[in-house]
Amino acid sequence: YIDLRVELNPCTLDEFPCKNRQCIPLLQVCDGILHCSDGSDEATCQIRPGRDLSDLELKIEPSNREAHFGETVDLRCIAAGPQGFKLYWSRADGGNLPANARQTGDLLRLTSATPENSGRYICHTDFYGQSSHTTAQDYIDLRVEHLSDLELKIEPSNREAHFGETVDLRCIAAGPQGFKLYWSRADGGNLPANARQTGDLLRLTSATPENSGTYRCTAILNNNRYHEDYYLNVHDDRPTHDAASAETVTANYGQTVELECAIDLEGSISHSWAKHGGVLPSNAQVSGPRLTISSVTYKDAGLYICTASNGNVQVDIPKFILVRGAVPFFAQAKSSYLMLPTLSNGYLNFDIEITFKPESHNGLILYNGQQYGGAGDFISFGLRDGIPEFRFDVGSGVGLVRGSQPLTLSNWHTVHLNRVKKEGSMYVDE
């Protein structure tokens, strides 16, 4: 059989194991004093009795150092002369090194420095010969200060932000370290869905005008809050199409309409057509710059946009189709109606012409409401006892424009209604 014995080291990582299994602090090894009872802590040292070390010099540069609260401070002791000795760091007042201090060779590092770390630090080494004692040392004065304020500055990637661009806002902090940054809307609202924060950077991808507003960078340090605001304005440079500025093509119900996209561009030109707010009708045909719609109905009325491009320049040309004679007929009598999109700005500016043939003395012909259920602003037109009435909300009550005489039943009549804020007018058969 084999008699196996394993002797474990009883000392910790910060201790030196003597040959007799005694443990002493590592700092006591090779210091010229016997701490192990068997002398093993001095037996392997490179510095031998009688060695001349008078030419050893220690130097710390600079002799004064200033640091800010929270900063990591490195103090290095440079030795010139013989090798094979150990360096020690201590405080000049005799106190222990701070808890946030760590020595590695000739380097003393203070992590997250505080004003309490201020003072004089000494780097030294001792040598004990057979008949002599040599000491070398140098010192440095450290001063750690609080900054009165943390200064924030926001730098945008683009001074002018445009629709569809990626916009970066970077929050730059000057002052003590150890703070936390976060981004928000200055009005307390949530960041937009296309915004993402990474450290000190706020990035808005595919920016839109809805992203315009004031953004706030906030830093938290020692329970104190600092913030800086930046107003972002996203310009919408996309071409707009206003029916009032577009060429208007008038057609009767059931007629065929042709729209021509005439543009003077150099080179080969490509054309495409689209209907604003929808898709092209099923009865529409595109042939180069021409759009043909057969048998138009009231559904075909609206704004059409021709886009012409030669690869370098792109131009949008709006055309507006107005369909006349599209008269709806309600076979369900009093229970039927036709619902159209709400006129969103009817409470400010409203102008419409209605042609109708009444079959009874009472009835509602047009109603435009702000909210379901009749709440909010409204516009209405109808007959009461055969007399046309134009009603609208003026804020303090209902404004009424009433005709002077009843209309003839089973005859066609045309009424022109106009409203500008609190003023309204009605013209009948003029």
GROMACS .gro file of C-alpha atoms in nm:
model
  430
    1TYR     CA    1   0.000   0.000   0.000
    2ILE     CA    2   0.099   0.365  -0.037
    3ASP     CA    3   0.109   0.600   0.259
    4LEU     CA    4  -0.005   0.932   0.105
    5ARG     CA    5   0.014   1.252   0.305
    6VAL     CA    6  -0.099   1.589   0.169
    7GLU     CA    7  -0.003   1.895   0.368
    8LEU     CA    8  -0.232   2.192   0.304
    9ASN     CA    9  -0.112   2.550   0.326
   10PRO     CA   10  -0.275   2.692   0.641
   11CYS     CA   11  -0.207   3.055   0.543
   12THR     CA   12  -0.437   3.295   0.357
   13LEU     CA   13  -0.351   3.478   0.034
   14ASP     CA   14  -0.241   3.784   0.234
   15GLU     CA   15   0.001   3.580   0.449
   16PHE     CA   16   0.346   3.422   0.406
   17PRO     CA   17   0.384   3.054   0.508
   18CYS     CA   18   0.696   2.998   0.717
   19LYS     CA   19   0.866   2.662   0.683
   20ASN     CA   20   0.752   2.572   1.033
   21ARG     CA   21   0.388   2.633   0.918
   22GLN     CA   22   0.375   2.967   1.096
   23CYS     CA   23   0.184   3.244   0.907
   24ILE     CA   24   0.295   3.608   0.898
   25PRO     CA   25   0.168   3.910   0.696
   26LEU     CA   26   0.322   3.940   0.349
   27LEU     CA   27   0.436   4.296   0.423
   28GLN     CA   28   0.674   4.160   0.691
   29VAL     CA   29   0.867   3.940   0.446
   30CYS     CA   30   1.219   4.065   0.363
   31ASP     CA   31   1.187   4.371   0.585
   32GLY     CA   32   1.516   4.292   0.762
   33ILE     CA   33   1.346   4.166   1.077
   34LEU     CA   34   1.294   3.799   1.159
   35HIS     CA   35   0.925   3.728   1.208
   36CYS     CA   36   0.926   3.354   1.139
   37SER     CA   37   1.079   3.168   1.432
   38ASP     CA   38   1.280   2.960   1.182
   39GLY     CA   39   1.402   3.271   0.992
   40SER     CA   40   1.253   3.158   0.660
   41ASP     CA   41   1.095   3.501   0.592
   42GLU     CA   42   1.443   3.655   0.546
   43ALA     CA   43   1.631   3.352   0.411
   44THR     CA   44   1.534   3.396   0.042
   45CYS     CA   45   1.558   3.777   0.017
   46GLN     CA   46   1.775   3.922  -0.259
   47ILE     CA   47   1.906   4.198  -0.033
   48ARG     CA   48   2.194   4.054   0.163
   49PRO     CA   49   2.365   4.186   0.473
   50GLY     CA   50   2.639   4.431   0.393
   51ARG     CA   51   2.493   4.540   0.052
   52ASP     CA   52   2.541   4.913  -0.024
   53LEU     CA   53   2.201   5.076  -0.087
   54SER     CA   54   2.293   5.434  -0.019
   55ASP     CA   55   2.238   5.524  -0.387
   56LEU     CA   56   1.870   5.415  -0.383
   57GLU     CA   57   1.628   5.702  -0.464
   58LEU     CA   58   1.247   5.712  -0.453
   59LYS     CA   59   1.053   5.975  -0.645
   60ILE     CA   60   0.683   6.069  -0.669
   61GLU     CA   61   0.589   6.318  -0.941
   62PRO     CA   62   0.424   6.559  -0.910
   63SER     CA   63   0.454   6.632  -0.541
   64ASN     CA   64   0.102   6.780  -0.535
   65ARG     CA   65  -0.212   6.628  -0.681
   66GLU     CA   66  -0.570   6.761  -0.704
   67ALA     CA   67  -0.867   6.535  -0.776
   68HIS     CA   68  -1.246   6.561  -0.786
   69PHE     CA   69  -1.494   6.375  -0.570
   70GLY     CA   70  -1.564   6.027  -0.712
   71GLU     CA   71  -1.251   6.018  -0.929
   72THR     CA   72  -1.006   5.723  -0.929
   73VAL     CA   73  -0.663   5.848  -0.819
   74ASP     CA   74  -0.335   5.665  -0.898
   75LEU     CA   75  -0.021   5.751  -0.698
   76ARG     CA   76   0.299   5.594  -0.836
   77CYS     CA   77   0.636   5.571  -0.659
   78ILE     CA   78   0.933   5.547  -0.900
   79ALA     CA   79   1.252   5.382  -0.771
   80ALA     CA   80   1.600   5.441  -0.916
   81GLY     CA   81   1.897   5.233  -0.805
   82PRO     CA   82   1.937   4.878  -0.675
   83GLN     CA   83   1.658   4.625  -0.716
   84GLY     CA   84   1.513   4.360  -0.493
   85PHE     CA   85   1.340   4.563  -0.225
   86LYS     CA   86   0.980   4.629  -0.125
   87LEU     CA   87   0.794   4.960  -0.127
   88TYR     CA   88   0.543   5.066   0.137
   89TRP     CA   89   0.277   5.336   0.133
   90SER     CA   90   0.156   5.508   0.448
   91ARG     CA   91  -0.007   5.829   0.563
   92ALA     CA   92   0.212   6.102   0.710
   93ASP     CA   93  -0.022   6.144   1.007
   94GLY     CA   94   0.039   5.783   1.109
   95GLY     CA   95  -0.315   5.671   1.030
   96ASN     CA   96  -0.410   5.365   0.831
   97LEU     CA   97  -0.451   5.381   0.456
   98PRO     CA   98  -0.815   5.450   0.355
   99ALA     CA   99  -1.049   5.158   0.299
  100ASN     CA  100  -1.075   5.253  -0.071
  101ALA     CA  101  -0.694   5.236  -0.115
  102ARG     CA  102  -0.513   4.937  -0.266
  103GLN     CA  103  -0.138   4.894  -0.319
  104THR     CA  104  -0.004   4.696  -0.614
  105GLY     CA  105   0.375   4.710  -0.636
  106ASP     CA  106   0.477   5.074  -0.668
  107LEU     CA  107   0.116   5.189  -0.731
  108LEU     CA  108  -0.131   5.313  -0.471
  109ARG     CA  109  -0.485   5.342  -0.615
  110LEU     CA  110  -0.774   5.520  -0.443
  111THR     CA  111  -1.109   5.429  -0.598
  112SER     CA  112  -1.398   5.680  -0.584
  113ALA     CA  113  -1.192   5.934  -0.394
  114THR     CA  114  -1.356   6.147  -0.124
  115PRO     CA  115  -1.241   6.464   0.056
  116GLU     CA  116  -1.151   6.243   0.355
  117ASN     CA  117  -0.874   6.091   0.137
  118SER     CA  118  -0.696   6.429   0.127
  119GLY     CA  119  -0.356   6.450   0.298
  120ARG     CA  120   0.012   6.355   0.264
  121TYR     CA  121   0.105   6.004   0.148
  122ILE     CA  122   0.458   5.864   0.193
  123CYS     CA  123   0.630   5.600  -0.019
  124HIS     CA  124   0.927   5.441   0.163
  125THR     CA  125   1.145   5.134   0.200
  126ASP     CA  126   1.375   5.015   0.478
  127PHE     CA  127   1.696   4.810   0.461
  128TYR     CA  128   1.866   4.639   0.749
  129GLY     CA  129   2.223   4.524   0.700
  130GLN     CA  130   2.462   4.362   0.938
  131SER     CA  131   2.573   4.696   1.078
  132SER     CA  132   2.361   4.959   0.898
  133HIS     CA  133   2.000   5.078   0.846
  134THR     CA  134   1.915   5.258   0.518
  135THR     CA  135   1.587   5.443   0.456
  136ALA     CA  136   1.455   5.597   0.130
  137GLN     CA  137   1.127   5.782   0.096
  138ASP     CA  138   0.928   6.053  -0.086
  139TYR     CA  139   0.584   6.204  -0.036
  140ILE     CA  140   0.288   6.353  -0.225
  141ASP     CA  141   0.015   6.588  -0.104
  142LEU     CA  142  -0.332   6.490  -0.228
  143ARG     CA  143  -0.634   6.720  -0.228
  144VAL     CA  144  -0.981   6.587  -0.314
  145GLU     CA  145  -1.256   6.846  -0.367
  146HIS     CA  146  -1.629   6.849  -0.425
  147LEU     CA  147  -1.748   7.028  -0.737
  148SER     CA  148  -2.018   7.281  -0.653
  149ASP     CA  149  -2.234   7.182  -0.952
  150LEU     CA  150  -2.265   6.924  -1.223
  151GLU     CA  151  -2.282   7.097  -1.561
  152LEU     CA  152  -2.490   6.943  -1.839
  153LYS     CA  153  -2.487   7.026  -2.209
  154ILE     CA  154  -2.696   6.873  -2.490
  155GLU     CA  155  -2.544   6.842  -2.836
  156PRO     CA  156  -2.769   6.740  -3.131
  157SER     CA  157  -2.637   6.546  -3.430
  158ASN     CA  158  -2.821   6.787  -3.661
  159ARG     CA  159  -2.905   7.150  -3.590
  160GLU     CA  160  -3.193   7.120  -3.840
  161ALA     CA  161  -3.402   6.803  -3.809
  162HIS     CA  162  -3.614   6.691  -4.104
  163PHE     CA  163  -3.886   6.433  -4.159
  164GLY     CA  164  -3.754   6.076  -4.177
  165GLU     CA  165  -3.405   6.153  -4.045
  166THR     CA  166  -3.232   5.987  -3.749
  167VAL     CA  167  -3.171   6.247  -3.479
  168ASP     CA  168  -2.921   6.197  -3.193
  169LEU     CA  169  -2.924   6.405  -2.876
  170ARG     CA  170  -2.616   6.355  -2.657
  171CYS     CA  171  -2.604   6.473  -2.295
  172ILE     CA  172  -2.251   6.577  -2.197
  173ALA     CA  173  -2.175   6.607  -1.824
  174ALA     CA  174  -1.883   6.800  -1.675
  175GLY     CA  175  -1.801   6.759  -1.309
  176PRO     CA  176  -1.781   6.477  -1.054
  177GLN     CA  177  -1.834   6.120  -1.164
  178GLY     CA  178  -2.071   5.858  -1.030
  179PHE     CA  179  -2.393   6.017  -1.161
  180LYS     CA  180  -2.683   5.853  -1.343
  181LEU     CA  181  -2.843   5.998  -1.657
  182TYR     CA  182  -3.189   5.953  -1.802
  183TRP     CA  183  -3.397   6.122  -2.075
  184SER     CA  184  -3.759   6.237  -2.063
  185ARG     CA  185  -4.002   6.486  -2.209
  186ALA     CA  186  -3.986   6.820  -2.027
  187ASP     CA  187  -4.367   6.824  -2.002
  188GLY     CA  188  -4.364   6.490  -1.818
  189GLY     CA  189  -4.495   6.289  -2.112
  190ASN     CA  190  -4.352   5.958  -2.229
  191LEU     CA  191  -4.072   5.942  -2.482
  192PRO     CA  192  -4.202   5.869  -2.834
  193ALA     CA  193  -4.212   5.509  -2.956
  194ASN     CA  194  -3.928   5.574  -3.203
  195ALA     CA  195  -3.692   5.701  -2.927
  196ARG     CA  196  -3.426   5.487  -2.760
  197GLN     CA  197  -3.178   5.579  -2.485
  198THR     CA  198  -2.830   5.427  -2.472
  199GLY     CA  199  -2.622   5.577  -2.193
  200ASP     CA  200  -2.600   5.950  -2.251
  201LEU     CA  201  -2.744   5.921  -2.605
  202LEU     CA  202  -3.109   5.963  -2.704
  203ARG     CA  203  -3.177   5.849  -3.062
  204LEU     CA  204  -3.498   5.918  -3.256
  205THR     CA  205  -3.529   5.700  -3.566
  206SER     CA  206  -3.736   5.817  -3.865
  207ALA     CA  207  -3.826   6.145  -3.696
  208THR     CA  208  -4.171   6.297  -3.753
  209PRO     CA  209  -4.320   6.639  -3.668
  210GLU     CA  210  -4.492   6.469  -3.371
  211ASN     CA  211  -4.143   6.426  -3.221
  212SER     CA  212  -4.104   6.804  -3.194
  213GLY     CA  213  -4.090   6.939  -2.841
  214THR     CA  214  -3.862   6.990  -2.542
  215TYR     CA  215  -3.648   6.696  -2.427
  216ARG     CA  216  -3.483   6.689  -2.084
  217CYS     CA  217  -3.160   6.525  -1.973
  218THR     CA  218  -3.154   6.463  -1.597
  219ALA     CA  219  -2.850   6.365  -1.390
  220ILE     CA  220  -2.873   6.228  -1.035
  221LEU     CA  221  -2.568   6.263  -0.809
  222ASN     CA  222  -2.567   6.221  -0.431
  223ASN     CA  223  -2.948   6.260  -0.420
  224ASN     CA  224  -2.920   6.590  -0.610
  225ARG     CA  225  -3.088   6.640  -0.948
  226TYR     CA  226  -2.949   6.844  -1.237
  227HIS     CA  227  -3.122   6.888  -1.572
  228GLU     CA  228  -3.078   7.050  -1.911
  229ASP     CA  229  -3.351   7.105  -2.175
  230TYR     CA  230  -3.333   7.105  -2.555
  231TYR     CA  231  -3.610   7.202  -2.794
  232LEU     CA  232  -3.627   6.982  -3.103
  233ASN     CA  233  -3.815   7.099  -3.411
  234VAL     CA  234  -3.869   6.837  -3.683
  235HIS     CA  235  -3.946   7.003  -4.016
  236ASP     CA  236  -4.194   6.830  -4.246
  237ASP     CA  237  -4.042   6.885  -4.590
  238ARG     CA  238  -4.273   6.644  -4.769
  239PRO     CA  239  -4.473   6.796  -5.056
  240THR     CA  240  -4.826   6.889  -4.954
  241HIS     CA  241  -5.127   6.874  -5.181
  242ASP     CA  242  -5.404   7.124  -5.134
  243ALA     CA  243  -5.720   7.074  -5.336
  244ALA     CA  244  -5.753   7.451  -5.366
  245SER     CA  245  -5.418   7.471  -5.554
  246ALA     CA  246  -5.476   7.162  -5.769
  247GLU     CA  247  -5.623   7.167  -6.117
  248THR     CA  248  -5.994   7.083  -6.092
  249VAL     CA  249  -6.156   6.857  -6.349
  250THR     CA  250  -6.538   6.858  -6.343
  251ALA     CA  251  -6.734   6.560  -6.475
  252ASN     CA  252  -7.095   6.450  -6.471
  253TYR     CA  253  -7.203   6.133  -6.299
  254GLY     CA  254  -7.131   5.831  -6.528
  255GLN     CA  255  -6.891   6.022  -6.754
  256THR     CA  256  -6.535   5.912  -6.845
  257VAL     CA  257  -6.256   6.133  -6.705
  258GLU     CA  258  -5.899   6.162  -6.832
  259LEU     CA  259  -5.623   6.321  -6.622
  260GLU     CA  260  -5.295   6.419  -6.789
  261CYS     CA  261  -4.963   6.450  -6.602
  262ALA     CA  262  -4.777   6.720  -6.795
  263ILE     CA  263  -4.427   6.799  -6.669
  264ASP     CA  264  -4.111   6.927  -6.835
  265LEU     CA  265  -3.819   6.714  -6.717
  266GLU     CA  266  -3.503   6.612  -6.900
  267GLY     CA  267  -3.432   6.251  -6.990
  268SER     CA  268  -3.657   5.949  -6.952
  269ILE     CA  269  -3.955   6.016  -6.724
  270SER     CA  270  -4.150   5.759  -6.521
  271HIS     CA  271  -4.504   5.830  -6.401
  272SER     CA  272  -4.719   5.689  -6.123
  273TRP     CA  273  -5.068   5.779  -5.998
  274ALA     CA  274  -5.223   5.759  -5.652
  275LYS     CA  275  -5.541   5.878  -5.484
  276HIS     CA  276  -5.489   6.087  -5.173
  277GLY     CA  277  -5.617   5.904  -4.866
  278GLY     CA  278  -5.710   5.587  -5.054
  279VAL     CA  279  -5.644   5.363  -5.355
  280LEU     CA  280  -5.716   5.408  -5.723
  281PRO     CA  281  -6.071   5.306  -5.826
  282SER     CA  282  -6.116   4.964  -5.981
  283ASN     CA  283  -6.242   5.135  -6.299
  284ALA     CA  284  -5.918   5.336  -6.336
  285GLN     CA  285  -5.649   5.265  -6.596
  286VAL     CA  286  -5.296   5.410  -6.604
  287SER     CA  287  -5.112   5.452  -6.933
  288GLY     CA  288  -4.786   5.644  -6.890
  289PRO     CA  289  -4.870   6.001  -6.786
  290ARG     CA  290  -5.246   5.948  -6.838
  291LEU     CA  291  -5.508   5.829  -6.586
  292THR     CA  292  -5.848   5.728  -6.725
  293ILE     CA  293  -6.153   5.665  -6.504
  294SER     CA  294  -6.467   5.534  -6.675
  295SER     CA  295  -6.824   5.579  -6.548
  296VAL     CA  296  -6.730   5.805  -6.256
  297THR     CA  297  -6.943   5.806  -5.940
  298TYR     CA  298  -6.929   6.020  -5.628
  299LYS     CA  299  -6.678   5.768  -5.484
  300ASP     CA  300  -6.431   5.865  -5.758
  301ALA     CA  301  -6.431   6.233  -5.659
  302GLY     CA  302  -6.127   6.363  -5.474
  303LEU     CA  303  -5.758   6.445  -5.502
  304TYR     CA  304  -5.530   6.245  -5.734
  305ILE     CA  305  -5.151   6.280  -5.736
  306CYS     CA  306  -4.922   6.213  -6.031
  307THR     CA  307  -4.557   6.154  -5.942
  308ALA     CA  308  -4.308   6.215  -6.225
  309SER     CA  309  -3.938   6.129  -6.190
  310ASN     CA  310  -3.632   6.119  -6.415
  311GLY     CA  311  -3.410   5.955  -6.150
  312ASN     CA  312  -3.263   6.282  -6.028
  313VAL     CA  313  -3.570   6.501  -5.980
  314GLN     CA  314  -3.914   6.395  -5.851
  315VAL     CA  315  -4.222   6.615  -5.889
  316ASP     CA  316  -4.576   6.563  -5.754
  317ILE     CA  317  -4.864   6.711  -5.955
  318PRO     CA  318  -5.210   6.723  -5.788
  319LYS     CA  319  -5.540   6.694  -5.980
  320PHE     CA  320  -5.889   6.724  -5.830
  321ILE     CA  321  -6.199   6.549  -5.972
  322LEU     CA  322  -6.540   6.702  -5.900
  323VAL     CA  323  -6.840   6.483  -5.986
  324ARG     CA  324  -7.175   6.652  -6.048
  325GLY     CA  325  -7.516   6.492  -6.066
  326ALA     CA  326  -7.439   6.218  -5.816
  327VAL     CA  327  -7.770   6.229  -5.631
  328PRO     CA  328  -7.826   5.959  -5.368
  329PHE     CA  329  -8.175   5.811  -5.340
  330PHE     CA  330  -8.294   5.654  -5.015
  331ALA     CA  331  -8.546   5.380  -5.069
  332GLN     CA  332  -8.584   5.326  -4.692
  333ALA     CA  333  -8.744   5.672  -4.655
  334LYS     CA  334  -8.705   5.815  -4.302
  335SER     CA  335  -8.474   5.542  -4.170
  336SER     CA  336  -8.194   5.585  -4.428
  337TYR     CA  337  -7.893   5.818  -4.449
  338LEU     CA  338  -7.553   5.855  -4.616
  339MET     CA  339  -7.250   5.890  -4.386
  340LEU     CA  340  -6.941   6.078  -4.507
  341PRO     CA  341  -6.612   6.166  -4.331
  342THR     CA  342  -6.645   6.445  -4.072
  343LEU     CA  343  -6.546   6.797  -4.177
  344SER     CA  344  -6.274   6.845  -3.915
  345ASN     CA  345  -6.249   7.225  -3.946
  346GLY     CA  346  -6.618   7.293  -3.988
  347TYR     CA  347  -6.629   7.503  -3.672
  348LEU     CA  348  -6.380   7.750  -3.824
  349ASN     CA  349  -6.450   7.761  -4.195
  350PHE     CA  350  -6.733   7.590  -4.380
  351ASP     CA  351  -6.859   7.639  -4.737
  352ILE     CA  352  -7.082   7.394  -4.921
  353GLU     CA  353  -7.343   7.386  -5.197
  354ILE     CA  354  -7.628   7.133  -5.177
  355THR     CA  355  -7.876   7.043  -5.451
  356PHE     CA  356  -8.183   6.844  -5.339
  357LYS     CA  357  -8.545   6.766  -5.423
  358PRO     CA  358  -8.763   6.759  -5.107
  359GLU     CA  359  -9.058   6.524  -5.083
  360SER     CA  360  -9.177   6.634  -4.737
  361HIS     CA  361  -9.188   6.958  -4.539
  362ASN     CA  362  -8.969   6.834  -4.252
  363GLY     CA  363  -8.638   6.654  -4.255
  364LEU     CA  364  -8.264   6.673  -4.189
  365ILE     CA  365  -8.049   6.703  -4.502
  366LEU     CA  366  -7.697   6.760  -4.360
  367TYR     CA  367  -7.540   6.714  -4.018
  368ASN     CA  368  -7.171   6.748  -3.927
  369GLY     CA  369  -7.087   6.670  -3.562
  370GLN     CA  370  -6.771   6.694  -3.356
  371GLN     CA  371  -6.849   6.394  -3.134
  372TYR     CA  372  -7.082   6.097  -3.139
  373GLY     CA  373  -7.401   6.158  -2.948
  374GLY     CA  374  -7.427   6.525  -3.049
  375ALA     CA  375  -7.171   6.668  -2.805
  376GLY     CA  376  -6.932   6.945  -2.908
  377ASP     CA  377  -6.954   7.170  -3.213
  378PHE     CA  378  -7.201   7.091  -3.494
  379ILE     CA  379  -7.347   7.212  -3.826
  380SER     CA  380  -7.692   7.112  -3.951
  381PHE     CA  381  -7.919   7.197  -4.243
  382GLY     CA  382  -8.276   7.084  -4.303
  383LEU     CA  383  -8.640   7.182  -4.352
  384ARG     CA  384  -8.888   7.275  -4.082
  385ASP     CA  385  -9.240   7.327  -4.212
  386GLY     CA  386  -9.085   7.356  -4.561
  387ILE     CA  387  -8.857   7.647  -4.460
  388PRO     CA  388  -8.478   7.587  -4.487
  389GLU     CA  389  -8.282   7.625  -4.162
  390PHE     CA  390  -7.904   7.645  -4.115
  391ARG     CA  391  -7.789   7.583  -3.755
  392PHE     CA  392  -7.442   7.583  -3.597
  393ASP     CA  393  -7.280   7.614  -3.255
  394VAL     CA  394  -7.145   7.960  -3.164
  395GLY     CA  395  -7.012   7.861  -2.821
  396SER     CA  396  -7.270   8.045  -2.611
  397GLY     CA  397  -7.561   7.878  -2.790
  398VAL     CA  398  -7.697   7.780  -3.131
  399GLY     CA  399  -7.678   8.017  -3.427
  400LEU     CA  400  -7.977   7.998  -3.666
  401VAL     CA  401  -8.012   8.122  -4.024
  402ARG     CA  402  -8.374   8.069  -4.142
  403GLY     CA  403  -8.527   8.116  -4.486
  404SER     CA  404  -8.812   8.358  -4.551
  405GLN     CA  405  -9.051   8.117  -4.724
  406PRO     CA  406  -9.113   7.744  -4.768
  407LEU     CA  407  -8.963   7.553  -5.061
  408THR     CA  408  -9.176   7.388  -5.329
  409LEU     CA  409  -9.195   7.012  -5.287
  410SER     CA  410  -9.085   6.774  -5.567
  411ASN     CA  411  -8.876   7.052  -5.728
  412TRP     CA  412  -8.496   7.083  -5.738
  413HIS     CA  413  -8.346   7.349  -5.514
  414THR     CA  414  -7.986   7.462  -5.459
  415VAL     CA  415  -7.870   7.602  -5.125
  416HIS     CA  416  -7.529   7.759  -5.058
  417LEU     CA  417  -7.416   7.746  -4.692
  418ASN     CA  418  -7.121   7.940  -4.553
  419ARG     CA  419  -6.976   7.974  -4.204
  420VAL     CA  420  -6.669   8.158  -4.073
  421LYS     CA  421  -6.634   8.102  -3.696
  422LYS     CA  422  -6.947   8.261  -3.539
  423GLU     CA  423  -7.086   8.412  -3.860
  424GLY     CA  424  -7.303   8.218  -4.105
  425SER     CA  425  -7.498   8.278  -4.427
  426MET     CA  426  -7.743   8.085  -4.646
  427TYR     CA  427  -7.836   8.150  -5.010
  428VAL     CA  428  -8.137   7.969  -5.159
  429ASP     CA  429  -8.185   7.921  -5.537
  430GLU     CA  430  -7.952   8.207  -5.636
   0.00000   0.00000   0.00000
